[in-house]
Structure formats: structure tokens, C-alpha cells
């Protein structure tokens, strides 16, 4: 995966989730939590935003529609128009065309297998599941941009979808802790020079990067939960998962 970056490149890491991070109580039919990020340059983000705006206008008559995968799967709200087979085909064909652009973005994700993690989890560590996943996404995003440039300091802005004041403050505190201690493979100094800022946005803000992360999180999760199941959406995006010399580095499973 190549991001076509330059010395002064600016990147965004948009993060969304699939499932919930509660280890104490969870649906045995969906015992996973995935934090999914897409890493995209400013230039490619503008192109993706334009492509999605054109799609939204063509299908829904307005660019103000917020793409939400669970609403699409259930044909809820504005996505009820997808009951029309011709519109449905046009919508998914265009989504596939946009997301299959191999140089447009890079995927980094972390999936928690709740039942397995519970066997190793010390009481009170459950609340760190989101933070643990965030640490991995930040680390691999830094690997990705650093692998593509020999000099200069590319910057990454992190944008996370809001979940609630308490949850957001806790995640922000975890991020600030990472800035002080770094991760297993990235020093605190290196992290601080690469990550320029960390912020939250609401779903209603219509941020296309968050909508793409939402679209990708579900098929990635289903692939890891049911690897033998037919998953055409995953086939569209799997080539965008971060790799280094053929080694898959952008798809973490915990525990593994």
C-alpha cells in the first residue's frame, strides 16, 4: 500500500467502532469489538469527499445524508429508498468503485475477541479495551507514514466519532497517556512528532472519513468472526489493509 506522500504531507486517521467494548456483558452471537481506522492524505480525502457527495446527490438528492452501515443494512431512514432494486444496485456499485481505490486510503484495525480476552483479563482492565485498540491504531499509522518517507515529518490528525462525554474524556486521557509513555514499538517523542492533534466529531457533522471507517469496520469484523463466510464487502477493501513487504500489519486480533 502506497500513500503517495511528500515531505509536508498531512494525514487524517478517522476512527469508528463495530460492537461495544463491554467485556463483562456481551452478545454471545457477536462477541467482538473492533476499532477501525482509515488513514488518508489531505489530497485523497478531498477526492473521496467529492466522490461521496456526488453519490449522495445521485441517490438521495442531497449531500447531507450521513452514511451509516447499520441503517443501510436495515434500510432505515433515508436508506429506505434502497428497496428500489435499481437504486440499490447503483448505490452499492458506486460504493464499491470508490472504496476499491487501492491508493486512496489505508486501513488499520484492531479486533478484540471478548470471550478469549476475558480468560486473561485482570479485574478492572475491561475499560482499557478501547484504549488498547487505540494504541495499536496509532502505532501502525505511524509505521505506515514513516515507511513511505525518508525525511520530513508527516503529521497525522486523529478524528474519532463521539460516543458520550464520559467515554470521550476517558479516551482522551488514554491518548494523553500515550503521548507521555509511547507504545511498545513507538517512543513518546516519535508519537508526539507524528500526531499533531486528537479530536472528536459527531455523526451529524457528516465527516466522510468517519463514514468510510464505519462502512469498513463491519465487514472487517465479520471476516475475523466468520472467516469462511462469503463477505464481498471485505473483498473490496482487504487490499487497503496496511502491509509492509507483504506482511499484514494493519489487522490486529487480541488476544492472538
Short mmCIF file of C-alpha atoms in Angstrom, two decimals:
data_model
loop_
_atom_site.label_atom_id
_atom_site.label_comp_id
_atom_site.label_asym_id
_atom_site.label_seq_id
_atom_site.Cartn_x
_atom_site.Cartn_y
_atom_site.Cartn_z
CA UNK A 1 0.00 0.00 0.00
CA UNK A 2 1.46 3.34 -1.04
CA UNK A 3 0.07 6.67 0.10
CA UNK A 4 1.96 8.85 -2.42
CA UNK A 5 3.15 11.21 0.30
CA UNK A 6 5.62 14.09 0.32
CA UNK A 7 7.75 15.75 2.98
CA UNK A 8 4.99 18.11 4.05
CA UNK A 9 2.17 15.59 3.85
CA UNK A 10 -0.82 15.95 6.12
CA UNK A 11 -2.82 12.86 7.06
CA UNK A 12 -6.01 12.08 8.89
CA UNK A 13 -6.77 8.96 10.88
CA UNK A 14 -10.56 8.59 11.13
CA UNK A 15 -11.70 6.09 13.74
CA UNK A 16 -15.02 4.33 14.26
CA UNK A 17 -16.07 1.15 16.01
CA UNK A 18 -18.11 -2.00 15.49
CA UNK A 19 -19.69 -3.64 18.51
CA UNK A 20 -19.23 -2.40 22.07
CA UNK A 21 -16.23 -2.61 24.38
CA UNK A 22 -18.04 -4.17 27.36
CA UNK A 23 -16.26 -7.39 28.35
CA UNK A 24 -18.49 -8.14 31.34
CA UNK A 25 -21.72 -8.44 29.34
CA UNK A 26 -21.84 -9.14 25.63
CA UNK A 27 -23.91 -10.83 22.97
CA UNK A 28 -22.56 -14.39 22.55
CA UNK A 29 -23.64 -14.17 18.91
CA UNK A 30 -21.39 -11.14 18.38
CA UNK A 31 -18.57 -11.49 20.96
CA UNK A 32 -16.21 -8.95 19.39
CA UNK A 33 -15.26 -5.31 19.43
CA UNK A 34 -13.44 -3.68 16.52
CA UNK A 35 -11.84 -0.29 16.38
CA UNK A 36 -11.31 0.58 12.73
CA UNK A 37 -9.33 3.45 11.30
CA UNK A 38 -8.69 4.75 7.83
CA UNK A 39 -5.51 6.70 7.19
CA UNK A 40 -5.84 9.16 4.34
CA UNK A 41 -3.88 12.10 2.96
CA UNK A 42 -5.48 15.53 2.70
CA UNK A 43 -5.43 15.33 -1.10
CA UNK A 44 -7.08 11.91 -1.20
CA UNK A 45 -9.61 12.95 1.42
CA UNK A 46 -10.80 15.80 -0.80
CA UNK A 47 -11.23 13.35 -3.70
CA UNK A 48 -13.10 10.84 -1.53
CA UNK A 49 -15.36 13.55 -0.17
CA UNK A 50 -16.19 14.74 -3.68
CA UNK A 51 -16.93 11.18 -4.83
CA UNK A 52 -19.28 10.51 -1.92
CA UNK A 53 -21.04 13.85 -2.31
CA UNK A 54 -21.74 13.05 -5.96
CA UNK A 55 -23.04 9.61 -4.99
CA UNK A 56 -25.31 11.01 -2.28
CA UNK A 57 -26.79 13.60 -4.61
CA UNK A 58 -27.38 10.99 -7.31
CA UNK A 59 -29.10 8.51 -4.96
CA UNK A 60 -30.70 10.70 -2.28
CA UNK A 61 -30.90 14.11 -3.93
CA UNK A 62 -28.75 15.76 -1.25
CA UNK A 63 -25.18 15.56 0.01
CA UNK A 64 -26.33 15.97 3.62
CA UNK A 65 -27.08 12.26 4.09
CA UNK A 66 -24.79 10.60 6.67
CA UNK A 67 -23.71 7.12 5.60
CA UNK A 68 -24.28 4.64 8.45
CA UNK A 69 -23.76 0.95 7.79
CA UNK A 70 -26.32 -0.39 10.27
CA UNK A 71 -29.01 1.88 8.79
CA UNK A 72 -28.05 0.72 5.31
CA UNK A 73 -28.30 -2.95 6.31
CA UNK A 74 -31.72 -2.35 7.84
CA UNK A 75 -32.93 0.10 5.14
CA UNK A 76 -33.74 2.63 7.84
CA UNK A 77 -34.43 6.33 7.43
CA UNK A 78 -33.24 7.78 4.11
CA UNK A 79 -31.84 4.38 3.13
CA UNK A 80 -35.36 3.02 2.71
CA UNK A 81 -35.06 4.17 -0.93
CA UNK A 82 -32.67 1.24 -1.43
CA UNK A 83 -35.73 -1.00 -1.55
CA UNK A 84 -35.74 0.08 -5.18
CA UNK A 85 -33.52 -2.53 -6.85
CA UNK A 86 -32.09 -0.17 -9.48
CA UNK A 87 -31.15 2.43 -6.88
CA UNK A 88 -29.76 -0.24 -4.59
CA UNK A 89 -27.53 -1.62 -7.34
CA UNK A 90 -26.34 1.85 -8.34
CA UNK A 91 -25.61 2.74 -4.71
CA UNK A 92 -23.56 -0.37 -3.92
CA UNK A 93 -21.78 -0.38 -7.29
CA UNK A 94 -20.62 3.17 -6.66
CA UNK A 95 -19.62 2.47 -3.04
CA UNK A 96 -17.55 -0.46 -4.28
CA UNK A 97 -15.95 1.66 -7.00
CA UNK A 98 -14.93 4.33 -4.50
CA UNK A 99 -13.67 2.02 -1.75
CA UNK A 100 -11.74 -0.24 -4.13
CA UNK A 101 -9.28 2.56 -4.96
CA UNK A 102 -6.13 0.98 -3.61
CA UNK A 103 -4.11 4.19 -3.29
CA UNK A 104 -6.88 6.27 -1.74
CA UNK A 105 -6.56 5.22 1.91
CA UNK A 106 -5.05 2.63 4.27
CA UNK A 107 -6.94 0.52 6.81
CA UNK A 108 -5.69 -0.17 10.34
CA UNK A 109 -7.96 -2.11 12.67
CA UNK A 110 -7.89 -3.89 15.99
CA UNK A 111 -10.44 -6.58 16.90
CA UNK A 112 -10.97 -7.78 20.47
CA UNK A 113 -12.20 -11.36 20.94
CA UNK A 114 -14.10 -10.81 24.17
CA UNK A 115 -14.56 -14.38 25.36
CA UNK A 116 -10.88 -15.22 24.87
CA UNK A 117 -9.66 -11.95 26.39
CA UNK A 118 -11.85 -12.48 29.45
CA UNK A 119 -9.77 -15.55 30.32
CA UNK A 120 -6.65 -13.39 30.63
CA UNK A 121 -8.15 -10.10 31.75
CA UNK A 122 -7.45 -8.83 35.27
CA UNK A 123 -10.45 -7.34 37.04
CA UNK A 124 -10.79 -3.67 36.12
CA UNK A 125 -8.91 -3.88 32.83
CA UNK A 126 -12.11 -4.15 30.80
CA UNK A 127 -12.32 -0.39 30.45
CA UNK A 128 -8.96 -0.31 28.70
CA UNK A 129 -10.16 -2.32 25.70
CA UNK A 130 -10.91 0.82 23.68
CA UNK A 131 -7.62 2.39 24.74
CA UNK A 132 -5.67 -0.76 23.92
CA UNK A 133 -7.15 -0.75 20.42
CA UNK A 134 -6.44 2.96 20.01
CA UNK A 135 -2.79 2.38 20.92
CA UNK A 136 -2.47 -0.18 18.14
CA UNK A 137 -4.13 2.03 15.50
CA UNK A 138 -1.89 4.98 16.33
CA UNK A 139 1.24 2.83 16.33
CA UNK A 140 0.56 1.21 12.96
CA UNK A 141 -0.47 4.51 11.39
CA UNK A 142 2.89 5.95 12.36
CA UNK A 143 4.62 2.90 10.90
CA UNK A 144 2.71 3.42 7.67
CA UNK A 145 3.61 7.08 7.11
CA UNK A 146 7.20 6.57 8.24
CA UNK A 147 7.65 3.66 5.85
CA UNK A 148 6.73 5.90 2.93
CA UNK A 149 9.04 8.84 3.59
CA UNK A 150 12.75 9.12 4.28
CA UNK A 151 12.89 12.69 5.56
CA UNK A 152 10.45 15.34 6.66
CA UNK A 153 7.85 14.93 9.37
CA UNK A 154 4.39 13.96 8.11
CA UNK A 155 1.62 14.93 10.52
CA UNK A 156 -1.43 12.89 11.45
CA UNK A 157 -4.64 14.39 12.82
CA UNK A 158 -6.81 11.86 14.63
CA UNK A 159 -10.59 12.20 14.40
CA UNK A 160 -12.81 9.92 16.50
CA UNK A 161 -16.58 9.70 16.44
CA UNK A 162 -18.14 10.96 19.66
CA UNK A 163 -19.66 8.33 21.97
CA UNK A 164 -20.51 10.38 25.06
CA UNK A 165 -18.82 12.92 27.35
CA UNK A 166 -17.61 10.38 29.90
CA UNK A 167 -16.34 7.92 27.28
CA UNK A 168 -14.69 10.64 25.19
CA UNK A 169 -12.89 12.13 28.20
CA UNK A 170 -11.63 8.71 29.19
CA UNK A 171 -10.30 8.06 25.69
CA UNK A 172 -8.68 11.49 25.56
CA UNK A 173 -6.96 10.76 28.88
CA UNK A 174 -5.71 7.46 27.46
CA UNK A 175 -4.37 9.24 24.39
CA UNK A 176 -2.59 11.81 26.56
CA UNK A 177 -1.04 8.92 28.47
CA UNK A 178 0.28 7.52 25.18
CA UNK A 179 1.86 10.89 24.44
CA UNK A 180 3.76 10.60 27.71
CA UNK A 181 4.79 6.94 27.57
CA UNK A 182 4.56 5.93 23.89
CA UNK A 183 3.62 2.39 22.81
CA UNK A 184 5.59 -0.84 22.79
CA UNK A 185 7.21 -0.01 19.45
CA UNK A 186 6.86 3.80 19.21
CA UNK A 187 8.59 6.15 21.63
CA UNK A 188 6.69 9.03 23.21
CA UNK A 189 8.85 11.54 21.33
CA UNK A 190 8.19 9.88 17.99
CA UNK A 191 4.46 9.74 18.72
CA UNK A 192 4.32 13.43 19.64
CA UNK A 193 6.14 14.48 16.46
CA UNK A 194 3.79 12.46 14.23
CA UNK A 195 0.39 13.06 15.85
CA UNK A 196 -0.49 16.74 15.55
CA UNK A 197 -3.91 16.69 17.23
CA UNK A 198 -6.67 14.46 18.54
CA UNK A 199 -10.35 15.40 18.42
CA UNK A 200 -13.94 14.20 18.35
CA UNK A 201 -16.74 14.78 15.86
CA UNK A 202 -20.44 13.99 15.96
CA UNK A 203 -22.03 11.66 13.42
CA UNK A 204 -24.28 14.52 12.32
CA UNK A 205 -21.18 16.55 11.34
CA UNK A 206 -21.17 14.49 8.13
CA UNK A 207 -17.44 13.75 8.16
CA UNK A 208 -16.77 11.46 5.20
CA UNK A 209 -13.69 9.89 6.77
CA UNK A 210 -15.74 8.68 9.73
CA UNK A 211 -18.41 7.35 7.38
CA UNK A 212 -15.84 5.35 5.43
CA UNK A 213 -14.41 3.94 8.68
CA UNK A 214 -17.96 2.96 9.66
CA UNK A 215 -18.55 1.23 6.32
CA UNK A 216 -15.33 -0.76 6.62
CA UNK A 217 -15.49 -1.71 10.32
CA UNK A 218 -18.40 -4.15 9.89
CA UNK A 219 -17.04 -6.30 7.01
CA UNK A 220 -13.60 -6.41 8.69
CA UNK A 221 -15.23 -7.63 11.90
CA UNK A 222 -17.39 -10.22 10.15
CA UNK A 223 -14.35 -11.53 8.28
CA UNK A 224 -12.47 -12.14 11.54
CA UNK A 225 -15.53 -13.57 13.29
CA UNK A 226 -16.62 -15.81 10.41
CA UNK A 227 -13.62 -16.18 8.05
CA UNK A 228 -15.36 -18.82 5.93
CA UNK A 229 -18.49 -16.74 5.35
CA UNK A 230 -18.92 -15.06 1.99
CA UNK A 231 -18.05 -11.41 2.53
CA UNK A 232 -17.96 -9.40 -0.72
CA UNK A 233 -17.60 -6.08 1.12
CA UNK A 234 -14.40 -7.31 2.74
CA UNK A 235 -13.06 -8.46 -0.63
CA UNK A 236 -13.46 -4.90 -1.92
CA UNK A 237 -11.37 -3.31 0.84
CA UNK A 238 -8.93 -6.00 2.01
CA UNK A 239 -6.18 -4.80 -0.33
CA UNK A 240 -6.16 -1.47 1.53
CA UNK A 241 -5.18 -3.04 4.86
CA UNK A 242 -1.72 -1.82 5.83
CA UNK A 243 1.09 -4.15 4.75
CA UNK A 244 4.84 -3.87 4.90
CA UNK A 245 6.82 -6.02 2.45
CA UNK A 246 3.90 -8.43 2.17
CA UNK A 247 3.43 -8.72 5.94
CA UNK A 248 -0.07 -7.78 7.14
CA UNK A 249 0.44 -5.20 9.89
CA UNK A 250 -2.86 -3.34 9.84
CA UNK A 251 -5.20 -6.01 11.16
CA UNK A 252 -4.63 -6.88 14.82
CA UNK A 253 -6.54 -9.51 16.78
CA UNK A 254 -6.42 -9.56 20.60
CA UNK A 255 -5.64 -11.98 22.10
CA UNK A 256 -3.59 -13.68 19.41
#
